[in-house]
Amino acid sequence: MKFAVRFACLALSLAAAAPALAQDMPAPEDTVFDDTWLSVGAGAVYGPSYRGSDDYTVFPIPVVQGKIAGVAISPRRGGAAFDLIPSRGDGVDFIL
């Protein structure tokens, strides 16, 4: 019984240490997100038409995210946000 407990503890500690190995890898020089890219997705939610309702409906959920010609596009609750002022990387970021 003691061997099984020790083996389980050893296996758990090795499994927990495995993600730490990924942090030692150097960052890639170029990624697909450095250039122009666009990701479009869609989904649906099935829920009540209003709070406390017994009438259920399907709500569409469109998602658009990307960067086109230096303008970042991020999904927001009411639609999408466009970042028209690119950040310079000096710690200050303006979003318009």
PDB file of N, CA and C in Angstrom:
ATOM      1  N   MET A   1       0.823  -1.187   0.000  1.00  0.00           N
ATOM      2  CA  MET A   1       0.000   0.000   0.000  1.00  0.00           C
ATOM      3  C   MET A   1       0.873   1.259   0.000  1.00  0.00           C
ATOM      4  N   LYS A   2       1.969   1.251   0.813  1.00  0.00           N
ATOM      5  CA  LYS A   2       2.854   2.412   0.859  1.00  0.00           C
ATOM      6  C   LYS A   2       3.500   2.667  -0.495  1.00  0.00           C
ATOM      7  N   PHE A   3       3.835   1.580  -1.211  1.00  0.00           N
ATOM      8  CA  PHE A   3       4.457   1.735  -2.515  1.00  0.00           C
ATOM      9  C   PHE A   3       3.503   2.415  -3.489  1.00  0.00           C
ATOM     10  N   ALA A   4       2.240   2.048  -3.463  1.00  0.00           N
ATOM     11  CA  ALA A   4       1.246   2.642  -4.361  1.00  0.00           C
ATOM     12  C   ALA A   4       1.070   4.130  -4.071  1.00  0.00           C
ATOM     13  N   VAL A   5       1.083   4.505  -2.796  1.00  0.00           N
ATOM     14  CA  VAL A   5       0.935   5.915  -2.427  1.00  0.00           C
ATOM     15  C   VAL A   5       2.168   6.696  -2.865  1.00  0.00           C
ATOM     16  N   ARG A   6       3.349   6.143  -2.654  1.00  0.00           N
ATOM     17  CA  ARG A   6       4.584   6.814  -3.070  1.00  0.00           C
ATOM     18  C   ARG A   6       4.651   6.954  -4.589  1.00  0.00           C
ATOM     19  N   PHE A   7       4.250   5.890  -5.288  1.00  0.00           N
ATOM     20  CA  PHE A   7       4.250   5.944  -6.750  1.00  0.00           C
ATOM     21  C   PHE A   7       3.266   6.991  -7.261  1.00  0.00           C
ATOM     22  N   ALA A   8       2.105   7.074  -6.638  1.00  0.00           N
ATOM     23  CA  ALA A   8       1.111   8.073  -7.037  1.00  0.00           C
ATOM     24  C   ALA A   8       1.625   9.488  -6.777  1.00  0.00           C
ATOM     25  N   CYS A   9       2.292   9.700  -5.662  1.00  0.00           N
ATOM     26  CA  CYS A   9       2.869  11.020  -5.353  1.00  0.00           C
ATOM     27  C   CYS A   9       3.971  11.377  -6.347  1.00  0.00           C
ATOM     28  N   LEU A  10       4.804  10.413  -6.701  1.00  0.00           N
ATOM     29  CA  LEU A  10       5.860  10.653  -7.669  1.00  0.00           C
ATOM     30  C   LEU A  10       5.280  10.982  -9.043  1.00  0.00           C
ATOM     31  N   ALA A  11       4.275  10.227  -9.465  1.00  0.00           N
ATOM     32  CA  ALA A  11       3.654  10.474 -10.767  1.00  0.00           C
ATOM     33  C   ALA A  11       2.982  11.850 -10.801  1.00  0.00           C
ATOM     34  N   LEU A  12       2.342  12.218  -9.718  1.00  0.00           N
ATOM     35  CA  LEU A  12       1.683  13.522  -9.649  1.00  0.00           C
ATOM     36  C   LEU A  12       2.700  14.659  -9.682  1.00  0.00           C
ATOM     37  N   SER A  13       3.811  14.502  -8.973  1.00  0.00           N
ATOM     38  CA  SER A  13       4.826  15.555  -8.973  1.00  0.00           C
ATOM     39  C   SER A  13       5.481  15.687 -10.343  1.00  0.00           C
ATOM     40  N   LEU A  14       5.713  14.587 -11.058  1.00  0.00           N
ATOM     41  CA  LEU A  14       6.278  14.659 -12.403  1.00  0.00           C
ATOM     42  C   LEU A  14       5.298  15.285 -13.390  1.00  0.00           C
ATOM     43  N   ALA A  15       4.034  14.969 -13.246  1.00  0.00           N
ATOM     44  CA  ALA A  15       3.024  15.561 -14.131  1.00  0.00           C
ATOM     45  C   ALA A  15       2.882  17.058 -13.883  1.00  0.00           C
ATOM     46  N   ALA A  16       3.008  17.480 -12.635  1.00  0.00           N
ATOM     47  CA  ALA A  16       2.889  18.901 -12.311  1.00  0.00           C
ATOM     48  C   ALA A  16       4.115  19.685 -12.779  1.00  0.00           C
ATOM     49  N   ALA A  17       5.266  19.036 -12.867  1.00  0.00           N
ATOM     50  CA  ALA A  17       6.493  19.716 -13.276  1.00  0.00           C
ATOM     51  C   ALA A  17       6.633  19.791 -14.793  1.00  0.00           C
ATOM     52  N   ALA A  18       5.864  19.026 -15.537  1.00  0.00           N
ATOM     53  CA  ALA A  18       5.989  18.999 -16.996  1.00  0.00           C
ATOM     54  C   ALA A  18       5.693  20.346 -17.650  1.00  0.00           C
ATOM     55  N   PRO A  19       4.666  21.111 -17.241  1.00  0.00           N
ATOM     56  CA  PRO A  19       4.445  22.412 -17.890  1.00  0.00           C
ATOM     57  C   PRO A  19       5.592  23.392 -17.681  1.00  0.00           C
ATOM     58  N   ALA A  20       6.361  23.236 -16.639  1.00  0.00           N
ATOM     59  CA  ALA A  20       7.478  24.146 -16.384  1.00  0.00           C
ATOM     60  C   ALA A  20       8.573  23.981 -17.432  1.00  0.00           C
ATOM     61  N   LEU A  21       8.663  22.831 -18.065  1.00  0.00           N
ATOM     62  CA  LEU A  21       9.669  22.616 -19.093  1.00  0.00           C
ATOM     63  C   LEU A  21       9.407  23.482 -20.320  1.00  0.00           C
ATOM     64  N   ALA A  22       8.155  23.785 -20.604  1.00  0.00           N
ATOM     65  CA  ALA A  22       7.813  24.599 -21.770  1.00  0.00           C
ATOM     66  C   ALA A  22       8.272  26.036 -21.602  1.00  0.00           C
ATOM     67  N   GLN A  23       8.473  26.501 -20.399  1.00  0.00           N
ATOM     68  CA  GLN A  23       8.883  27.871 -20.158  1.00  0.00           C
ATOM     69  C   GLN A  23      10.361  28.090 -20.471  1.00  0.00           C
ATOM     70  N   ASP A  24      11.128  27.040 -20.596  1.00  0.00           N
ATOM     71  CA  ASP A  24      12.545  27.159 -20.901  1.00  0.00           C
ATOM     72  C   ASP A  24      12.818  27.321 -22.392  1.00  0.00           C
ATOM     73  N   MET A  25      11.803  27.138 -23.217  1.00  0.00           N
ATOM     74  CA  MET A  25      11.974  27.252 -24.664  1.00  0.00           C
ATOM     75  C   MET A  25      12.087  28.724 -25.055  1.00  0.00           C
ATOM     76  N   PRO A  26      12.958  29.057 -25.998  1.00  0.00           N
ATOM     77  CA  PRO A  26      13.052  30.449 -26.444  1.00  0.00           C
ATOM     78  C   PRO A  26      11.810  30.841 -27.232  1.00  0.00           C
ATOM     79  N   ALA A  27      11.463  32.116 -27.183  1.00  0.00           N
ATOM     80  CA  ALA A  27      10.293  32.606 -27.905  1.00  0.00           C
ATOM     81  C   ALA A  27      10.572  32.569 -29.410  1.00  0.00           C
ATOM     82  N   PRO A  28       9.576  32.234 -30.208  1.00  0.00           N
ATOM     83  CA  PRO A  28       9.798  32.212 -31.650  1.00  0.00           C
ATOM     84  C   PRO A  28      10.032  33.622 -32.188  1.00  0.00           C
ATOM     85  N   GLU A  29      10.855  33.727 -33.207  1.00  0.00           N
ATOM     86  CA  GLU A  29      11.192  35.034 -33.786  1.00  0.00           C
ATOM     87  C   GLU A  29       9.983  35.645 -34.485  1.00  0.00           C
ATOM     88  N   ASP A  30       9.372  34.924 -35.390  1.00  0.00           N
ATOM     89  CA  ASP A  30       8.230  35.418 -36.150  1.00  0.00           C
ATOM     90  C   ASP A  30       7.044  34.494 -35.921  1.00  0.00           C
ATOM     91  N   THR A  31       5.876  35.079 -35.768  1.00  0.00           N
ATOM     92  CA  THR A  31       4.663  34.294 -35.641  1.00  0.00           C
ATOM     93  C   THR A  31       3.659  34.763 -36.681  1.00  0.00           C
ATOM     94  N   VAL A  32       2.619  34.019 -36.848  1.00  0.00           N
ATOM     95  CA  VAL A  32       1.578  34.382 -37.799  1.00  0.00           C
ATOM     96  C   VAL A  32       0.850  35.648 -37.348  1.00  0.00           C
ATOM     97  N   PHE A  33       0.904  35.965 -36.058  1.00  0.00           N
ATOM     98  CA  PHE A  33       0.200  37.125 -35.528  1.00  0.00           C
ATOM     99  C   PHE A  33       0.989  38.427 -35.685  1.00  0.00           C
ATOM    100  N   ASP A  34       2.174  38.392 -36.262  1.00  0.00           N
ATOM    101  CA  ASP A  34       2.946  39.606 -36.516  1.00  0.00           C
ATOM    102  C   ASP A  34       2.473  40.320 -37.774  1.00  0.00           C
ATOM    103  N   ASP A  35       1.891  39.599 -38.696  1.00  0.00           N
ATOM    104  CA  ASP A  35       1.472  40.141 -39.971  1.00  0.00           C
ATOM    105  C   ASP A  35      -0.034  40.390 -39.963  1.00  0.00           C
ATOM    106  N   THR A  36      -0.617  40.503 -41.137  1.00  0.00           N
ATOM    107  CA  THR A  36      -2.063  40.659 -41.272  1.00  0.00           C
ATOM    108  C   THR A  36      -2.727  39.304 -41.096  1.00  0.00           C
ATOM    109  N   TRP A  37      -3.740  39.256 -40.223  1.00  0.00           N
ATOM    110  CA  TRP A  37      -4.462  38.017 -39.992  1.00  0.00           C
ATOM    111  C   TRP A  37      -5.888  38.329 -39.555  1.00  0.00           C
ATOM    112  N   LEU A  38      -6.787  37.415 -39.774  1.00  0.00           N
ATOM    113  CA  LEU A  38      -8.189  37.578 -39.409  1.00  0.00           C
ATOM    114  C   LEU A  38      -8.760  36.225 -39.038  1.00  0.00           C
ATOM    115  N   SER A  39      -9.447  36.179 -37.925  1.00  0.00           N
ATOM    116  CA  SER A  39     -10.085  34.957 -37.460  1.00  0.00           C
ATOM    117  C   SER A  39     -11.569  35.240 -37.271  1.00  0.00           C
ATOM    118  N   VAL A  40     -12.400  34.454 -37.924  1.00  0.00           N
ATOM    119  CA  VAL A  40     -13.846  34.632 -37.860  1.00  0.00           C
ATOM    120  C   VAL A  40     -14.455  33.349 -37.317  1.00  0.00           C
ATOM    121  N   GLY A  41     -15.349  33.495 -36.362  1.00  0.00           N
ATOM    122  CA  GLY A  41     -16.008  32.338 -35.771  1.00  0.00           C
ATOM    123  C   GLY A  41     -17.468  32.618 -35.495  1.00  0.00           C
ATOM    124  N   ALA A  42     -18.198  31.567 -35.235  1.00  0.00           N
ATOM    125  CA  ALA A  42     -19.620  31.707 -34.928  1.00  0.00           C
ATOM    126  C   ALA A  42     -20.025  30.605 -33.960  1.00  0.00           C
ATOM    127  N   GLY A  43     -21.011  30.917 -33.180  1.00  0.00           N
ATOM    128  CA  GLY A  43     -21.526  29.951 -32.230  1.00  0.00           C
ATOM    129  C   GLY A  43     -22.967  30.294 -31.901  1.00  0.00           C
ATOM    130  N   ALA A  44     -23.529  29.553 -30.978  1.00  0.00           N
ATOM    131  CA  ALA A  44     -24.910  29.796 -30.585  1.00  0.00           C
ATOM    132  C   ALA A  44     -25.095  29.442 -29.118  1.00  0.00           C
ATOM    133  N   VAL A  45     -26.030  30.140 -28.489  1.00  0.00           N
ATOM    134  CA  VAL A  45     -26.382  29.879 -27.098  1.00  0.00           C
ATOM    135  C   VAL A  45     -27.878  29.624 -27.032  1.00  0.00           C
ATOM    136  N   TYR A  46     -28.273  28.601 -26.317  1.00  0.00           N
ATOM    137  CA  TYR A  46     -29.680  28.296 -26.117  1.00  0.00           C
ATOM    138  C   TYR A  46     -30.039  28.682 -24.693  1.00  0.00           C
ATOM    139  N   GLY A  47     -30.896  29.686 -24.539  1.00  0.00           N
ATOM    140  CA  GLY A  47     -31.230  30.164 -23.205  1.00  0.00           C
ATOM    141  C   GLY A  47     -32.570  30.874 -23.177  1.00  0.00           C
ATOM    142  N   PRO A  48     -32.993  31.313 -21.982  1.00  0.00           N
ATOM    143  CA  PRO A  48     -34.285  31.992 -21.864  1.00  0.00           C
ATOM    144  C   PRO A  48     -34.264  33.336 -22.592  1.00  0.00           C
ATOM    145  N   SER A  49     -35.408  33.729 -23.129  1.00  0.00           N
ATOM    146  CA  SER A  49     -35.485  34.980 -23.878  1.00  0.00           C
ATOM    147  C   SER A  49     -35.325  36.190 -22.964  1.00  0.00           C
ATOM    148  N   TYR A  50     -35.651  36.066 -21.699  1.00  0.00           N
ATOM    149  CA  TYR A  50     -35.389  37.088 -20.697  1.00  0.00           C
ATOM    150  C   TYR A  50     -35.297  36.394 -19.350  1.00  0.00           C
ATOM    151  N   ARG A  51     -34.792  37.097 -18.333  1.00  0.00           N
ATOM    152  CA  ARG A  51     -34.562  36.512 -17.021  1.00  0.00           C
ATOM    153  C   ARG A  51     -35.886  36.051 -16.392  1.00  0.00           C
ATOM    154  N   GLY A  52     -35.951  34.797 -16.023  1.00  0.00           N
ATOM    155  CA  GLY A  52     -37.142  34.230 -15.402  1.00  0.00           C
ATOM    156  C   GLY A  52     -38.138  33.664 -16.395  1.00  0.00           C
ATOM    157  N   SER A  53     -37.812  33.699 -17.669  1.00  0.00           N
ATOM    158  CA  SER A  53     -38.740  33.232 -18.700  1.00  0.00           C
ATOM    159  C   SER A  53     -38.677  31.721 -18.845  1.00  0.00           C
ATOM    160  N   ASP A  54     -39.802  31.144 -19.243  1.00  0.00           N
ATOM    161  CA  ASP A  54     -39.851  29.724 -19.581  1.00  0.00           C
ATOM    162  C   ASP A  54     -39.762  29.519 -21.089  1.00  0.00           C
ATOM    163  N   ASP A  55     -39.652  30.602 -21.827  1.00  0.00           N
ATOM    164  CA  ASP A  55     -39.543  30.559 -23.280  1.00  0.00           C
ATOM    165  C   ASP A  55     -38.067  30.620 -23.664  1.00  0.00           C
ATOM    166  N   TYR A  56     -37.550  29.563 -24.252  1.00  0.00           N
ATOM    167  CA  TYR A  56     -36.133  29.487 -24.614  1.00  0.00           C
ATOM    168  C   TYR A  56     -35.940  29.773 -26.097  1.00  0.00           C
ATOM    169  N   THR A  57     -34.877  30.489 -26.411  1.00  0.00           N
ATOM    170  CA  THR A  57     -34.552  30.800 -27.800  1.00  0.00           C
ATOM    171  C   THR A  57     -33.069  30.560 -28.043  1.00  0.00           C
ATOM    172  N   VAL A  58     -32.681  30.597 -29.313  1.00  0.00           N
ATOM    173  CA  VAL A  58     -31.286  30.428 -29.712  1.00  0.00           C
ATOM    174  C   VAL A  58     -30.736  31.803 -30.071  1.00  0.00           C
ATOM    175  N   PHE A  59     -29.582  32.169 -29.467  1.00  0.00           N
ATOM    176  CA  PHE A  59     -28.928  33.446 -29.720  1.00  0.00           C
ATOM    177  C   PHE A  59     -27.649  33.196 -30.512  1.00  0.00           C
ATOM    178  N   PRO A  60     -27.454  33.875 -31.635  1.00  0.00           N
ATOM    179  CA  PRO A  60     -26.195  33.703 -32.375  1.00  0.00           C
ATOM    180  C   PRO A  60     -25.067  34.486 -31.711  1.00  0.00           C
ATOM    181  N   ILE A  61     -23.850  33.971 -31.832  1.00  0.00           N
ATOM    182  CA  ILE A  61     -22.672  34.633 -31.279  1.00  0.00           C
ATOM    183  C   ILE A  61     -21.592  34.688 -32.363  1.00  0.00           C
ATOM    184  N   PRO A  62     -21.478  35.825 -33.062  1.00  0.00           N
ATOM    185  CA  PRO A  62     -20.390  35.968 -34.033  1.00  0.00           C
ATOM    186  C   PRO A  62     -19.137  36.507 -33.343  1.00  0.00           C
ATOM    187  N   VAL A  63     -17.976  36.087 -33.799  1.00  0.00           N
ATOM    188  CA  VAL A  63     -16.710  36.550 -33.233  1.00  0.00           C
ATOM    189  C   VAL A  63     -15.757  36.901 -34.378  1.00  0.00           C
ATOM    190  N   VAL A  64     -15.179  38.094 -34.316  1.00  0.00           N
ATOM    191  CA  VAL A  64     -14.187  38.530 -35.294  1.00  0.00           C
ATOM    192  C   VAL A  64     -12.985  39.064 -34.520  1.00  0.00           C
ATOM    193  N   GLN A  65     -11.794  38.602 -34.880  1.00  0.00           N
ATOM    194  CA  GLN A  65     -10.577  39.036 -34.216  1.00  0.00           C
ATOM    195  C   GLN A  65      -9.444  39.022 -35.235  1.00  0.00           C
ATOM    196  N   GLY A  66      -8.540  40.008 -35.139  1.00  0.00           N
ATOM    197  CA  GLY A  66      -7.421  40.007 -36.066  1.00  0.00           C
ATOM    198  C   GLY A  66      -6.675  41.319 -36.094  1.00  0.00           C
ATOM    199  N   LYS A  67      -5.837  41.473 -37.124  1.00  0.00           N
ATOM    200  CA  LYS A  67      -5.078  42.699 -37.350  1.00  0.00           C
ATOM    201  C   LYS A  67      -4.907  42.868 -38.850  1.00  0.00           C
ATOM    202  N   ILE A  68      -5.442  43.984 -39.364  1.00  0.00           N
ATOM    203  CA  ILE A  68      -5.393  44.252 -40.791  1.00  0.00           C
ATOM    204  C   ILE A  68      -4.799  45.640 -40.988  1.00  0.00           C
ATOM    205  N   ALA A  69      -3.707  45.733 -41.710  1.00  0.00           N
ATOM    206  CA  ALA A  69      -3.024  46.997 -42.005  1.00  0.00           C
ATOM    207  C   ALA A  69      -2.704  47.781 -40.733  1.00  0.00           C
ATOM    208  N   GLY A  70      -2.287  47.085 -39.670  1.00  0.00           N
ATOM    209  CA  GLY A  70      -1.914  47.742 -38.422  1.00  0.00           C
ATOM    210  C   GLY A  70      -3.067  48.059 -37.501  1.00  0.00           C
ATOM    211  N   VAL A  71      -4.309  47.807 -37.912  1.00  0.00           N
ATOM    212  CA  VAL A  71      -5.489  48.061 -37.083  1.00  0.00           C
ATOM    213  C   VAL A  71      -5.904  46.754 -36.422  1.00  0.00           C
ATOM    214  N   ALA A  72      -5.852  46.729 -35.088  1.00  0.00           N
ATOM    215  CA  ALA A  72      -6.227  45.534 -34.340  1.00  0.00           C
ATOM    216  C   ALA A  72      -7.743  45.484 -34.169  1.00  0.00           C
ATOM    217  N   ILE A  73      -8.320  44.307 -34.355  1.00  0.00           N
ATOM    218  CA  ILE A  73      -9.752  44.089 -34.204  1.00  0.00           C
ATOM    219  C   ILE A  73      -9.934  43.099 -33.062  1.00  0.00           C
ATOM    220  N   SER A  74     -10.700  43.507 -32.042  1.00  0.00           N
ATOM    221  CA  SER A  74     -10.930  42.661 -30.875  1.00  0.00           C
ATOM    222  C   SER A  74     -12.419  42.492 -30.642  1.00  0.00           C
ATOM    223  N   PRO A  75     -12.863  41.299 -30.245  1.00  0.00           N
ATOM    224  CA  PRO A  75     -14.287  41.119 -29.960  1.00  0.00           C
ATOM    225  C   PRO A  75     -14.672  41.814 -28.657  1.00  0.00           C
ATOM    226  N   ARG A  76     -15.846  42.386 -28.650  1.00  0.00           N
ATOM    227  CA  ARG A  76     -16.416  43.027 -27.466  1.00  0.00           C
ATOM    228  C   ARG A  76     -17.842  42.532 -27.290  1.00  0.00           C
ATOM    229  N   ARG A  77     -18.415  42.819 -26.155  1.00  0.00           N
ATOM    230  CA  ARG A  77     -19.757  42.339 -25.851  1.00  0.00           C
ATOM    231  C   ARG A  77     -20.783  42.860 -26.851  1.00  0.00           C
ATOM    232  N   GLY A  78     -20.676  44.109 -27.258  1.00  0.00           N
ATOM    233  CA  GLY A  78     -21.649  44.693 -28.172  1.00  0.00           C
ATOM    234  C   GLY A  78     -21.247  44.611 -29.627  1.00  0.00           C
ATOM    235  N   GLY A  79     -20.125  44.025 -29.971  1.00  0.00           N
ATOM    236  CA  GLY A  79     -19.676  43.946 -31.354  1.00  0.00           C
ATOM    237  C   GLY A  79     -18.187  43.745 -31.436  1.00  0.00           C
ATOM    238  N   ALA A  80     -17.479  44.736 -32.008  1.00  0.00           N
ATOM    239  CA  ALA A  80     -16.035  44.636 -32.165  1.00  0.00           C
ATOM    240  C   ALA A  80     -15.399  45.986 -31.866  1.00  0.00           C
ATOM    241  N   ALA A  81     -14.156  45.965 -31.419  1.00  0.00           N
ATOM    242  CA  ALA A  81     -13.399  47.186 -31.148  1.00  0.00           C
ATOM    243  C   ALA A  81     -12.235  47.250 -32.123  1.00  0.00           C
ATOM    244  N   PHE A  82     -11.972  48.429 -32.653  1.00  0.00           N
ATOM    245  CA  PHE A  82     -10.886  48.656 -33.600  1.00  0.00           C
ATOM    246  C   PHE A  82      -9.853  49.557 -32.947  1.00  0.00           C
ATOM    247  N   ASP A  83      -8.626  49.081 -32.804  1.00  0.00           N
ATOM    248  CA  ASP A  83      -7.532  49.860 -32.219  1.00  0.00           C
ATOM    249  C   ASP A  83      -6.811  50.571 -33.354  1.00  0.00           C
ATOM    250  N   LEU A  84      -7.133  51.864 -33.551  1.00  0.00           N
ATOM    251  CA  LEU A  84      -6.605  52.620 -34.680  1.00  0.00           C
ATOM    252  C   LEU A  84      -5.234  53.233 -34.404  1.00  0.00           C
ATOM    253  N   ILE A  85      -4.783  53.251 -33.125  1.00  0.00           N
ATOM    254  CA  ILE A  85      -3.472  53.798 -32.779  1.00  0.00           C
ATOM    255  C   ILE A  85      -2.587  52.632 -32.340  1.00  0.00           C
ATOM    256  N   PRO A  86      -1.645  52.212 -33.165  1.00  0.00           N
ATOM    257  CA  PRO A  86      -0.804  51.079 -32.772  1.00  0.00           C
ATOM    258  C   PRO A  86       0.100  51.430 -31.588  1.00  0.00           C
ATOM    259  N   SER A  87       0.330  50.458 -30.704  1.00  0.00           N
ATOM    260  CA  SER A  87       1.190  50.700 -29.546  1.00  0.00           C
ATOM    261  C   SER A  87       2.655  50.709 -29.969  1.00  0.00           C
ATOM    262  N   ARG A  88       3.454  51.532 -29.276  1.00  0.00           N
ATOM    263  CA  ARG A  88       4.877  51.659 -29.600  1.00  0.00           C
ATOM    264  C   ARG A  88       5.740  50.738 -28.753  1.00  0.00           C
ATOM    265  N   GLY A  89       5.176  50.137 -27.712  1.00  0.00           N
ATOM    266  CA  GLY A  89       5.936  49.229 -26.874  1.00  0.00           C
ATOM    267  C   GLY A  89       6.703  49.909 -25.762  1.00  0.00           C
ATOM    268  N   ASP A  90       6.402  51.186 -25.456  1.00  0.00           N
ATOM    269  CA  ASP A  90       7.117  51.879 -24.388  1.00  0.00           C
ATOM    270  C   ASP A  90       6.336  51.899 -23.074  1.00  0.00           C
ATOM    271  N   GLY A  91       5.299  51.071 -22.953  1.00  0.00           N
ATOM    272  CA  GLY A  91       4.539  50.972 -21.722  1.00  0.00           C
ATOM    273  C   GLY A  91       3.269  51.794 -21.729  1.00  0.00           C
ATOM    274  N   VAL A  92       3.131  52.726 -22.656  1.00  0.00           N
ATOM    275  CA  VAL A  92       1.929  53.541 -22.760  1.00  0.00           C
ATOM    276  C   VAL A  92       1.175  53.098 -24.014  1.00  0.00           C
ATOM    277  N   ASP A  93      -0.117  52.832 -23.868  1.00  0.00           N
ATOM    278  CA  ASP A  93      -0.905  52.376 -24.991  1.00  0.00           C
ATOM    279  C   ASP A  93      -2.185  53.171 -25.061  1.00  0.00           C
ATOM    280  N   PHE A  94      -2.473  53.744 -26.208  1.00  0.00           N
ATOM    281  CA  PHE A  94      -3.703  54.482 -26.442  1.00  0.00           C
ATOM    282  C   PHE A  94      -4.590  53.649 -27.340  1.00  0.00           C
ATOM    283  N   ILE A  95      -5.881  53.600 -27.020  1.00  0.00           N
ATOM    284  CA  ILE A  95      -6.842  52.856 -27.825  1.00  0.00           C
ATOM    285  C   ILE A  95      -7.883  53.839 -28.324  1.00  0.00           C
ATOM    286  N   LEU A  96      -8.058  53.911 -29.625  1.00  0.00           N
ATOM    287  CA  LEU A  96      -9.076  54.774 -30.226  1.00  0.00           C
ATOM    288  C   LEU A  96      -9.997  53.915 -31.050  1.00  0.00           C
TER     289      LEU A  96
END
